[in-house]
């Protein structure tokens, strides 16, 4: 049974590429498929996983109290309101960074592993202590990047560090893909990115304005709007993570396909 | 920095070759330091063995920062796993030293398998052979020549001690910057033709790139 427990680190190096959004949506998607999932916010300095999940007002205890043994783990865990399979372990206050050690992180993850099938760790940006703590506790990793030079460069650095710490497998998610720009070669192509990073591609996520709306509302996209292109991508990633064979979408087809043309027509002609 | 960053060298003895796992465990038990360098003498370790060592060290809360050995096999294995590795040429009194002297240029060639990623820095006291890509943001340097069986997209510095005759060759030469001895050149703007390996060398005070010809 121990073998199907998975601890996955979600990291990127550069900030703002969509780690937290991916963590939240992946958590919801996995929980929907009946897997007990814990999301752990390891970004102690700038926590916002609770915001994305809309659970900010339910937090009583945090990882800090669990470590200091002021409360039990299940007291600190916040269950999602709609998806009971998903729980959040909130990050403590930013001062935790001063004393938190990789071993503390391992202890928390060990506790979570006893109760959950999946533990997703939302890693802070950068490659300093916060990242190293999070990395120490994980077995495998998903690297998130955008199709732009700086994000790819940072992801490359992170992959190097993951490799030296024997974290396997490391998979890639390419976020905020704009099919039209990719088709016009104004953006790095999928091949450009995978050529440099040399990692198996777990999935693409299309650029979607709905993501911003859902972030502000505190309802991850995968929860309600199944028709949003990004939500579909997140669901596919969750399925592939469990070994299902789902073909990747082709962004170039996506931009010239009938559906997209129809949507563009609607947008231009009616308004 | 605190005491955790101290480096301790652990020897794995040849005489206990068969029981090296137990030997290593015993030695780790005594230690409080968390950063280790493993000296494996002349034992040949495969990649699997090296992974085993790392796993054992992990059990004892220790972190391995590098390997040193007189066995090329161990060095190649540990290097391919991304560890800092130091090849030690045996200077024992018997006649093996004579053989080593003859092969000195050969044994000084450093070999790296796998992608060199952004932020990583590889250097060699002799020639440097890389089986894999050198990504943008990575830097490789060698006292001698650099040969890359892959793409060079980062920075390469051949002849870093001043050897003007050093060369840099790669299957695809698309570097950010090229340096040979004291000369520095920016990489070419246009993409090179695919399928032609290229070589950079100094010719009349300029770094020039030409197709690699096997002679």
Tab-separated table of C-alpha atoms in Angstrom:
chain	number	residue	atom	x	y	z
A	1	UNK	CA	0.000	0.000	0.000
A	2	UNK	CA	2.930	2.250	0.758
A	3	UNK	CA	3.830	2.269	-2.920
A	4	UNK	CA	0.771	4.068	-4.227
A	5	UNK	CA	1.276	6.993	-1.902
A	6	UNK	CA	2.837	9.786	-3.872
A	7	UNK	CA	4.533	12.955	-2.721
A	8	UNK	CA	4.799	15.396	-5.584
A	9	UNK	CA	6.657	18.679	-5.524
A	10	UNK	CA	5.302	21.394	-7.797
A	11	UNK	CA	8.056	23.868	-8.550
A	12	UNK	CA	9.277	26.244	-11.239
A	13	UNK	CA	12.160	28.426	-10.154
A	14	UNK	CA	10.661	31.611	-11.544
A	15	UNK	CA	7.676	33.121	-9.796
A	16	UNK	CA	4.278	33.729	-11.308
A	17	UNK	CA	4.275	30.900	-13.819
A	18	UNK	CA	1.344	29.094	-12.220
A	19	UNK	CA	2.614	26.733	-9.523
A	20	UNK	CA	-0.097	27.530	-7.037
A	21	UNK	CA	-2.864	27.480	-9.646
A	22	UNK	CA	-1.669	24.091	-10.861
A	23	UNK	CA	-1.480	22.766	-7.292
A	24	UNK	CA	-5.026	23.891	-6.517
A	25	UNK	CA	-6.534	22.565	-9.731
A	26	UNK	CA	-4.606	19.322	-9.672
A	27	UNK	CA	-5.690	18.813	-6.067
A	28	UNK	CA	-9.358	19.284	-6.979
A	29	UNK	CA	-9.088	17.035	-10.052
A	30	UNK	CA	-7.421	14.223	-8.131
A	31	UNK	CA	-9.930	14.508	-5.301
A	32	UNK	CA	-12.772	14.340	-7.834
A	33	UNK	CA	-11.418	11.021	-9.025
A	34	UNK	CA	-11.870	9.681	-5.529
A	35	UNK	CA	-8.267	9.946	-4.339
A	36	UNK	CA	-7.626	11.441	-0.954
A	37	UNK	CA	-5.337	14.378	-1.597
A	38	UNK	CA	-3.518	16.808	0.643
A	39	UNK	CA	-2.112	20.074	-0.633
A	40	UNK	CA	0.695	21.486	1.444
A	41	UNK	CA	1.580	25.145	1.109
A	42	UNK	CA	5.355	25.289	1.439
A	43	UNK	CA	5.485	28.926	0.420
A	44	UNK	CA	5.698	30.293	3.947
A	45	UNK	CA	6.833	33.742	2.936
A	46	UNK	CA	4.057	34.498	0.476
A	47	UNK	CA	1.306	32.026	1.073
A	48	UNK	CA	-1.739	32.091	-1.138
A	49	UNK	CA	-2.819	28.545	-1.813
A	50	UNK	CA	-5.584	29.047	0.751
A	51	UNK	CA	-6.870	32.046	-1.223
A	52	UNK	CA	-7.053	30.092	-4.450
A	53	UNK	CA	-9.001	27.326	-2.778
A	54	UNK	CA	-11.264	29.837	-1.020
A	55	UNK	CA	-10.392	28.477	2.401
A	56	UNK	CA	-8.724	31.495	3.964
A	57	UNK	CA	-11.477	32.116	6.523
A	58	UNK	CA	-11.474	28.502	7.753
A	59	UNK	CA	-7.874	28.353	8.860
A	60	UNK	CA	-7.455	27.924	12.598
A	61	UNK	CA	-4.135	26.146	12.996
A	62	UNK	CA	-1.227	25.955	10.578
A	63	UNK	CA	1.752	23.719	9.891
A	64	UNK	CA	3.628	25.725	12.494
A	65	UNK	CA	1.365	24.618	15.351
A	66	UNK	CA	1.575	21.019	14.134
A	67	UNK	CA	5.364	21.130	14.265
A	68	UNK	CA	5.384	22.736	17.688
A	69	UNK	CA	2.918	20.066	18.810
A	70	UNK	CA	0.364	22.613	19.880
A	71	UNK	CA	-2.322	20.824	17.908
A	72	UNK	CA	-2.959	17.545	16.148
A	73	UNK	CA	-2.533	17.252	12.385
A	74	UNK	CA	-6.261	16.736	11.750
A	75	UNK	CA	-7.021	19.924	13.646
A	76	UNK	CA	-4.834	21.922	11.293
A	77	UNK	CA	-6.058	20.278	8.097
A	78	UNK	CA	-8.754	22.290	6.334
A	79	UNK	CA	-11.195	20.210	4.331
A	80	UNK	CA	-12.421	21.741	1.085
A	81	UNK	CA	-16.073	22.780	1.278
A	82	UNK	CA	-17.233	20.973	-1.870
A	83	UNK	CA	-14.579	18.335	-2.387
A	84	UNK	CA	-14.287	16.392	0.845
A	85	UNK	CA	-11.370	14.310	-0.460
A	86	UNK	CA	-9.175	17.383	-0.598
A	87	UNK	CA	-7.496	18.882	2.441
A	88	UNK	CA	-5.183	21.848	2.797
A	89	UNK	CA	-2.396	22.155	5.308
A	90	UNK	CA	-1.831	25.911	5.511
A	91	UNK	CA	1.591	27.503	5.817
A	92	UNK	CA	2.458	29.156	9.096
A	93	UNK	CA	3.659	32.697	9.441
A	94	UNK	CA	6.671	33.923	7.488
A	95	UNK	CA	8.875	33.849	10.578
A	96	UNK	CA	8.893	30.054	10.325
A	97	UNK	CA	11.485	30.438	7.609
A	98	UNK	CA	14.051	31.288	10.281
A	99	UNK	CA	13.967	27.926	11.982
A	100	UNK	CA	12.380	25.508	9.559
A	101	UNK	CA	14.724	22.683	8.604
A	102	UNK	CA	14.401	20.048	5.873
A	103	UNK	CA	13.752	17.500	8.625
A	104	UNK	CA	10.699	19.415	9.835
A	105	UNK	CA	9.317	19.339	6.344
A	106	UNK	CA	9.943	15.600	6.137
A	107	UNK	CA	8.097	15.082	9.412
A	108	UNK	CA	5.022	16.907	8.170
A	109	UNK	CA	4.995	15.016	4.894
A	110	UNK	CA	5.391	11.677	6.695
A	111	UNK	CA	2.337	12.522	8.787
A	112	UNK	CA	0.348	13.486	5.708
A	113	UNK	CA	1.408	10.344	3.881
A	114	UNK	CA	-0.279	8.191	6.503
A	115	UNK	CA	-3.664	9.656	5.689
A	116	UNK	CA	-3.592	10.577	2.013
A	117	UNK	CA	-2.972	8.961	-1.378
A	118	UNK	CA	-1.476	12.106	-2.843
A	119	UNK	CA	0.499	14.869	-1.187
A	120	UNK	CA	1.060	17.897	-3.421
A	121	UNK	CA	3.648	20.396	-2.216
A	122	UNK	CA	3.331	23.936	-3.516
A	123	UNK	CA	6.930	25.088	-3.657
A	124	UNK	CA	8.052	28.710	-3.273
A	125	UNK	CA	9.769	30.472	-6.161
A	126	UNK	CA	13.549	30.625	-6.138
A	127	UNK	CA	16.191	28.035	-5.351
A	128	UNK	CA	16.996	29.055	-1.773
A	129	UNK	CA	16.102	27.514	1.583
A	130	UNK	CA	12.362	27.379	0.978
A	131	UNK	CA	12.886	25.353	-2.152
A	132	UNK	CA	15.478	23.118	-0.507
A	133	UNK	CA	13.189	22.359	2.425
A	134	UNK	CA	10.348	21.451	0.107
A	135	UNK	CA	12.617	19.362	-2.085
A	136	UNK	CA	13.946	17.336	0.853
A	137	UNK	CA	10.488	16.018	1.599
A	138	UNK	CA	9.423	15.003	-1.896
A	139	UNK	CA	9.862	11.917	-4.017
A	140	UNK	CA	8.880	13.183	-7.437
A	141	UNK	CA	8.379	16.551	-9.032
A	142	UNK	CA	6.413	18.485	-11.598
A	143	UNK	CA	8.226	21.474	-13.063
A	144	UNK	CA	5.947	24.239	-14.315
A	145	UNK	CA	7.187	26.656	-16.938
A	146	UNK	CA	5.874	29.191	-19.423
A	147	UNK	CA	6.913	29.341	-23.063
A	148	UNK	CA	9.294	32.231	-22.450
A	149	UNK	CA	13.061	32.358	-22.224
A	150	UNK	CA	13.447	33.443	-18.610
A	151	UNK	CA	10.995	30.871	-17.244
A	152	UNK	CA	12.672	28.096	-19.225
A	153	UNK	CA	16.109	29.154	-17.983
A	154	UNK	CA	14.988	29.060	-14.351
A	155	UNK	CA	13.227	25.745	-14.833
A	156	UNK	CA	16.457	24.348	-16.253
A	157	UNK	CA	18.340	25.372	-13.115
A	158	UNK	CA	15.706	23.769	-10.902
A	159	UNK	CA	15.788	20.526	-12.893
A	160	UNK	CA	19.543	20.371	-12.398
A	161	UNK	CA	19.068	20.670	-8.633
A	162	UNK	CA	16.289	18.070	-8.605
A	163	UNK	CA	18.500	15.646	-10.508
A	164	UNK	CA	21.401	15.972	-8.081
A	165	UNK	CA	19.006	15.250	-5.221
A	166	UNK	CA	17.818	12.029	-6.860
A	167	UNK	CA	14.203	13.115	-7.264
A	168	UNK	CA	12.500	10.953	-9.858
A	169	UNK	CA	10.528	11.194	-12.041
A	170	UNK	CA	10.574	14.866	-12.959
A	171	UNK	CA	7.840	15.840	-15.395
A	172	UNK	CA	7.077	19.055	-17.205
A	173	UNK	CA	3.920	21.145	-17.459
A	174	UNK	CA	3.918	23.962	-19.981
A	175	UNK	CA	1.576	26.634	-18.730
A	176	UNK	CA	-0.078	29.647	-20.387
A	177	UNK	CA	0.257	28.399	-23.934
A	178	UNK	CA	-1.246	30.762	-26.508
A	179	UNK	CA	-2.014	28.660	-29.570
A	180	UNK	CA	-2.304	31.614	-31.913
A	181	UNK	CA	1.054	33.086	-30.948
A	182	UNK	CA	2.666	29.675	-31.129
A	183	UNK	CA	1.230	29.098	-34.604
A	184	UNK	CA	2.644	32.455	-35.723
A	185	UNK	CA	5.991	31.572	-34.125
A	186	UNK	CA	5.893	34.596	-31.871
A	187	UNK	CA	6.317	32.387	-28.827
A	188	UNK	CA	8.702	29.581	-27.970
A	189	UNK	CA	7.269	26.386	-29.420
A	190	UNK	CA	6.691	23.212	-27.445
A	191	UNK	CA	9.663	21.641	-29.173
A	192	UNK	CA	11.900	24.587	-28.260
A	193	UNK	CA	11.061	24.089	-24.601
A	194	UNK	CA	11.273	20.297	-24.474
A	195	UNK	CA	14.517	20.398	-26.476
A	196	UNK	CA	16.249	22.442	-23.805
A	197	UNK	CA	14.706	20.897	-20.719
A	198	UNK	CA	14.770	17.287	-21.980
A	199	UNK	CA	11.885	16.153	-19.786
A	200	UNK	CA	8.724	14.164	-20.509
A	201	UNK	CA	5.813	16.537	-21.059
A	202	UNK	CA	3.002	15.817	-18.620
A	203	UNK	CA	0.708	18.380	-20.160
A	204	UNK	CA	0.006	21.749	-21.686
A	205	UNK	CA	-2.267	24.336	-20.156
A	206	UNK	CA	-3.837	26.842	-22.507
A	207	UNK	CA	-3.953	30.519	-21.618
A	208	UNK	CA	-7.414	31.219	-20.279
A	209	UNK	CA	-8.891	34.399	-18.850
A	210	UNK	CA	-11.160	32.310	-16.674
A	211	UNK	CA	-8.124	31.458	-14.541
A	212	UNK	CA	-7.939	35.033	-13.289
A	213	UNK	CA	-11.649	35.099	-12.521
A	214	UNK	CA	-11.488	31.826	-10.627
A	215	UNK	CA	-8.435	32.917	-8.634
A	216	UNK	CA	-10.198	36.041	-7.472
A	217	UNK	CA	-13.292	34.092	-6.524
A	218	UNK	CA	-11.391	31.392	-4.692
A	219	UNK	CA	-12.965	28.625	-6.745
A	220	UNK	CA	-10.484	26.597	-8.771
A	221	UNK	CA	-11.534	26.208	-12.407
A	222	UNK	CA	-11.762	22.441	-12.273
A	223	UNK	CA	-14.456	22.710	-9.613
A	224	UNK	CA	-17.242	24.116	-11.789
A	225	UNK	CA	-16.453	25.308	-15.272
A	226	UNK	CA	-15.605	22.111	-17.067
A	227	UNK	CA	-15.966	23.891	-20.397
A	228	UNK	CA	-13.060	26.224	-19.889
A	229	UNK	CA	-10.038	25.191	-22.000
A	230	UNK	CA	-7.642	25.462	-19.061
A	231	UNK	CA	-9.866	23.336	-16.819
A	232	UNK	CA	-9.837	20.568	-19.428
A	233	UNK	CA	-6.053	20.729	-19.529
A	234	UNK	CA	-5.803	20.431	-15.742
A	235	UNK	CA	-8.136	17.433	-15.735
A	236	UNK	CA	-6.059	15.736	-18.414
A	237	UNK	CA	-2.895	16.326	-16.404
A	238	UNK	CA	-4.481	14.711	-13.354
A	239	UNK	CA	-5.474	11.676	-15.433
A	240	UNK	CA	-2.027	11.354	-16.999
A	241	UNK	CA	-0.487	11.563	-13.554
A	242	UNK	CA	-2.284	8.333	-12.749
A	243	UNK	CA	-0.930	6.632	-15.829
A	244	UNK	CA	-3.885	7.115	-18.178
A	245	UNK	CA	-2.861	7.559	-21.771
A	246	UNK	CA	-4.437	10.760	-23.001
A	247	UNK	CA	-2.976	12.420	-26.099
A	248	UNK	CA	-1.653	15.968	-25.765
A	249	UNK	CA	-3.645	18.706	-27.439
A	250	UNK	CA	-2.065	20.280	-30.463
A	251	UNK	CA	-2.041	24.038	-29.919
A	252	UNK	CA	-1.768	24.755	-33.609
A	253	UNK	CA	-4.870	22.718	-34.375
A	254	UNK	CA	-6.536	24.345	-31.418
A	255	UNK	CA	-6.060	27.795	-32.921
A	256	UNK	CA	-7.283	26.867	-36.394
A	257	UNK	CA	-9.915	24.278	-35.480
A	258	UNK	CA	-13.582	24.744	-36.083
A	259	UNK	CA	-14.434	25.411	-32.448
A	260	UNK	CA	-11.880	28.166	-32.098
A	261	UNK	CA	-12.919	29.779	-35.352
A	262	UNK	CA	-16.507	29.697	-34.253
A	263	UNK	CA	-15.686	31.279	-30.917
A	264	UNK	CA	-13.681	34.026	-32.608
A	265	UNK	CA	-16.557	34.659	-34.974
A	266	UNK	CA	-18.922	35.002	-32.065
A	267	UNK	CA	-16.634	37.425	-30.326
A	268	UNK	CA	-16.033	39.638	-33.331
A	269	UNK	CA	-19.376	39.778	-35.085
A	270	UNK	CA	-21.844	40.040	-32.279
A	271	UNK	CA	-20.279	42.628	-30.032
B	1	UNK	CA	28.409	29.066	8.301
B	2	UNK	CA	27.693	26.459	10.915
B	3	UNK	CA	29.441	23.220	11.625
B	4	UNK	CA	27.076	21.256	9.412
B	5	UNK	CA	28.916	22.466	6.395
B	6	UNK	CA	32.162	20.808	7.345
B	7	UNK	CA	33.401	18.303	4.866
B	8	UNK	CA	34.433	14.857	6.044
B	9	UNK	CA	36.209	12.396	3.845
B	10	UNK	CA	35.212	8.779	4.238
B	11	UNK	CA	37.425	6.047	2.919
B	12	UNK	CA	35.955	2.864	1.656
B	13	UNK	CA	38.630	0.245	2.137
B	14	UNK	CA	39.637	-2.156	-0.529
B	15	UNK	CA	40.182	-4.991	1.905
B	16	UNK	CA	36.542	-4.938	2.825
B	17	UNK	CA	35.424	-4.820	-0.767
B	18	UNK	CA	32.695	-7.411	-0.350
B	19	UNK	CA	31.372	-5.863	2.815
B	20	UNK	CA	31.692	-2.237	1.784
B	21	UNK	CA	28.058	-1.542	2.577
B	22	UNK	CA	28.511	-2.611	6.204
B	23	UNK	CA	31.817	-0.809	6.387
B	24	UNK	CA	30.199	2.392	5.155
B	25	UNK	CA	27.306	2.060	7.581
B	26	UNK	CA	29.694	1.595	10.503
B	27	UNK	CA	31.642	4.662	9.527
B	28	UNK	CA	28.523	6.767	9.099
B	29	UNK	CA	27.285	5.768	12.561
B	30	UNK	CA	30.285	7.444	14.139
B	31	UNK	CA	29.780	10.705	12.326
B	32	UNK	CA	27.787	13.746	13.119
B	33	UNK	CA	28.780	15.753	10.082
B	34	UNK	CA	26.238	15.928	7.329
B	35	UNK	CA	28.383	16.688	4.316
B	36	UNK	CA	30.580	13.892	3.126
B	37	UNK	CA	33.086	13.229	0.466
B	38	UNK	CA	33.568	9.576	-0.361
B	39	UNK	CA	37.000	8.255	-1.202
B	40	UNK	CA	36.448	4.864	-2.734
B	41	UNK	CA	40.151	4.124	-3.409
B	42	UNK	CA	40.398	1.687	-6.296
B	43	UNK	CA	37.001	0.019	-6.028
B	44	UNK	CA	34.954	0.008	-9.223
B	45	UNK	CA	31.512	1.302	-8.423
B	46	UNK	CA	28.694	1.187	-10.937
B	47	UNK	CA	25.879	3.741	-11.058
B	48	UNK	CA	23.726	1.316	-9.053
B	49	UNK	CA	26.389	1.101	-6.332
B	50	UNK	CA	26.687	4.873	-6.184
B	51	UNK	CA	22.905	5.210	-5.833
B	52	UNK	CA	23.117	2.644	-3.005
B	53	UNK	CA	25.780	4.704	-1.240
B	54	UNK	CA	23.607	7.791	-1.552
B	55	UNK	CA	20.632	5.911	-0.126
B	56	UNK	CA	22.702	4.654	2.820
B	57	UNK	CA	24.042	8.124	3.546
B	58	UNK	CA	20.510	9.419	3.412
B	59	UNK	CA	19.476	6.916	6.098
B	60	UNK	CA	22.129	8.346	8.393
B	61	UNK	CA	21.117	11.916	7.637
B	62	UNK	CA	24.271	12.588	5.700
B	63	UNK	CA	24.608	14.266	2.375
B	64	UNK	CA	27.241	13.342	-0.142
B	65	UNK	CA	28.855	16.241	-1.920
B	66	UNK	CA	31.446	14.433	-3.933
B	67	UNK	CA	33.493	11.389	-4.747
B	68	UNK	CA	37.154	10.742	-5.261
B	69	UNK	CA	38.649	7.588	-6.580
B	70	UNK	CA	41.478	6.080	-8.524
B	71	UNK	CA	39.005	4.010	-10.520
B	72	UNK	CA	37.795	5.665	-13.737
B	73	UNK	CA	34.623	3.590	-13.587
B	74	UNK	CA	33.652	5.038	-10.218
B	75	UNK	CA	34.374	8.547	-11.430
B	76	UNK	CA	32.271	8.149	-14.567
B	77	UNK	CA	29.400	6.637	-12.564
B	78	UNK	CA	29.359	9.329	-9.909
B	79	UNK	CA	29.781	12.082	-12.440
B	80	UNK	CA	26.915	10.828	-14.544
B	81	UNK	CA	24.784	11.034	-11.420
B	82	UNK	CA	25.749	14.677	-11.144
B	83	UNK	CA	28.247	14.531	-8.275
B	84	UNK	CA	31.480	16.405	-8.044
B	85	UNK	CA	34.152	13.844	-8.760
B	86	UNK	CA	37.880	13.936	-8.447
B	87	UNK	CA	40.027	11.479	-10.300
B	88	UNK	CA	43.168	10.620	-8.370
B	89	UNK	CA	46.118	9.231	-10.198
B	90	UNK	CA	47.731	6.498	-8.156
B	91	UNK	CA	51.236	7.358	-7.109
B	92	UNK	CA	52.077	4.104	-5.426
B	93	UNK	CA	55.624	2.835	-5.598
B	94	UNK	CA	54.985	-0.105	-7.892
B	95	UNK	CA	55.207	-0.040	-11.644
B	96	UNK	CA	51.627	1.087	-12.203
B	97	UNK	CA	52.842	4.660	-11.958
B	98	UNK	CA	54.851	4.130	-15.105
B	99	UNK	CA	51.725	3.166	-17.027
B	100	UNK	CA	49.873	6.104	-15.601
B	101	UNK	CA	52.502	8.507	-16.798
B	102	UNK	CA	52.124	7.231	-20.313
B	103	UNK	CA	48.364	7.613	-20.195
B	104	UNK	CA	48.489	10.934	-18.460
B	105	UNK	CA	46.983	12.886	-21.325
B	106	UNK	CA	44.263	10.294	-21.594
B	107	UNK	CA	43.428	10.116	-17.919
B	108	UNK	CA	43.269	13.882	-17.659
B	109	UNK	CA	40.348	13.962	-20.055
B	110	UNK	CA	37.271	14.589	-18.045
B	111	UNK	CA	34.123	12.919	-19.171
B	112	UNK	CA	30.614	14.045	-18.400
B	113	UNK	CA	27.467	12.282	-19.392
B	114	UNK	CA	24.124	14.077	-19.323
B	115	UNK	CA	22.840	17.570	-19.853
B	116	UNK	CA	24.755	20.436	-18.243
B	117	UNK	CA	21.946	22.656	-17.032
B	118	UNK	CA	21.622	26.373	-16.359
B	119	UNK	CA	23.729	27.502	-13.405
B	120	UNK	CA	25.987	24.462	-13.492
B	121	UNK	CA	29.707	24.843	-14.022
B	122	UNK	CA	31.980	22.125	-15.269
B	123	UNK	CA	35.731	22.401	-15.477
B	124	UNK	CA	38.569	20.132	-16.418
B	125	UNK	CA	42.312	20.210	-15.977
B	126	UNK	CA	42.744	18.496	-19.324
B	127	UNK	CA	40.350	17.987	-22.174
B	128	UNK	CA	36.643	17.915	-21.563
B	129	UNK	CA	34.283	15.517	-23.280
B	130	UNK	CA	30.581	16.014	-22.775
B	131	UNK	CA	27.993	13.521	-23.921
B	132	UNK	CA	24.890	15.678	-23.839
B	133	UNK	CA	23.777	19.264	-24.257
B	134	UNK	CA	25.238	22.345	-22.605
B	135	UNK	CA	22.165	24.463	-21.952
B	136	UNK	CA	21.942	28.242	-21.970
B	137	UNK	CA	23.160	29.613	-18.639
B	138	UNK	CA	25.616	26.772	-18.093
B	139	UNK	CA	29.375	27.206	-18.326
B	140	UNK	CA	32.050	24.689	-19.207
B	141	UNK	CA	35.781	25.277	-19.202
B	142	UNK	CA	38.882	23.215	-19.833
B	143	UNK	CA	42.621	23.701	-19.879
B	144	UNK	CA	42.624	21.750	-23.126
B	145	UNK	CA	40.007	21.164	-25.800
B	146	UNK	CA	36.268	20.904	-25.345
B	147	UNK	CA	34.307	18.350	-27.311
B	148	UNK	CA	30.558	18.263	-26.981
B	149	UNK	CA	28.569	15.388	-28.396
B	150	UNK	CA	25.396	17.442	-28.339
B	151	UNK	CA	24.383	21.074	-28.550
B	152	UNK	CA	26.410	23.914	-27.110
B	153	UNK	CA	23.980	26.672	-26.107
B	154	UNK	CA	25.791	28.074	-23.077
B	155	UNK	CA	29.308	29.397	-22.546
B	156	UNK	CA	32.424	27.393	-23.309
B	157	UNK	CA	36.015	28.326	-22.471
B	158	UNK	CA	38.752	26.189	-23.967
B	159	UNK	CA	42.412	26.665	-23.146
B	160	UNK	CA	41.530	28.565	-20.005
B	161	UNK	CA	45.200	28.577	-18.898
B	162	UNK	CA	46.217	30.303	-22.091
B	163	UNK	CA	46.519	27.590	-24.704
B	164	UNK	CA	45.854	29.328	-28.025
B	165	UNK	CA	45.676	26.047	-29.883
B	166	UNK	CA	42.694	24.761	-27.927
B	167	UNK	CA	39.488	24.120	-29.837
B	168	UNK	CA	35.801	23.813	-29.084
B	169	UNK	CA	33.727	21.411	-31.121
B	170	UNK	CA	30.078	20.444	-30.905
B	171	UNK	CA	27.417	18.740	-32.961
B	172	UNK	CA	25.534	22.009	-32.883
B	173	UNK	CA	27.494	25.146	-32.061
B	174	UNK	CA	25.070	27.830	-30.936
B	175	UNK	CA	26.762	29.324	-27.881
B	176	UNK	CA	26.010	32.529	-26.040
B	177	UNK	CA	29.701	33.191	-25.858
B	178	UNK	CA	32.868	31.405	-26.889
B	179	UNK	CA	36.222	31.826	-25.220
B	180	UNK	CA	39.513	30.382	-26.288
B	181	UNK	CA	42.528	31.289	-24.185
B	182	UNK	CA	42.140	35.067	-23.715
B	183	UNK	CA	39.929	35.683	-26.727
B	184	UNK	CA	36.230	36.205	-26.229
B	185	UNK	CA	33.618	36.055	-28.982
B	186	UNK	CA	29.862	36.289	-29.056
B	187	UNK	CA	28.015	33.351	-30.553
B	188	UNK	CA	26.787	33.557	-34.127
B	189	UNK	CA	23.396	35.240	-34.581
B	190	UNK	CA	22.037	32.938	-37.265
B	191	UNK	CA	21.249	29.321	-36.517
B	192	UNK	CA	23.837	26.906	-37.868
B	193	UNK	CA	22.937	24.337	-40.476
B	194	UNK	CA	21.611	21.179	-38.936
B	195	UNK	CA	23.569	17.982	-39.158
B	196	UNK	CA	27.017	19.504	-39.505
B	197	UNK	CA	29.342	19.375	-36.535
B	198	UNK	CA	31.415	22.530	-36.137
B	199	UNK	CA	34.709	23.518	-34.617
B	200	UNK	CA	35.838	26.826	-33.180
B	201	UNK	CA	39.524	27.742	-33.092
B	202	UNK	CA	41.784	30.741	-33.130
B	203	UNK	CA	42.999	31.752	-36.554
B	204	UNK	CA	44.995	34.978	-36.982
B	205	UNK	CA	43.846	36.438	-33.677
B	206	UNK	CA	40.138	35.799	-34.248
B	207	UNK	CA	37.891	32.985	-33.139
B	208	UNK	CA	36.493	31.377	-36.243
B	209	UNK	CA	33.960	28.592	-36.692
B	210	UNK	CA	34.293	26.052	-39.458
B	211	UNK	CA	32.761	22.653	-40.196
B	212	UNK	CA	34.484	19.917	-38.262
B	213	UNK	CA	36.655	17.799	-40.466
B	214	UNK	CA	37.848	14.425	-39.369
B	215	UNK	CA	41.495	14.039	-40.153
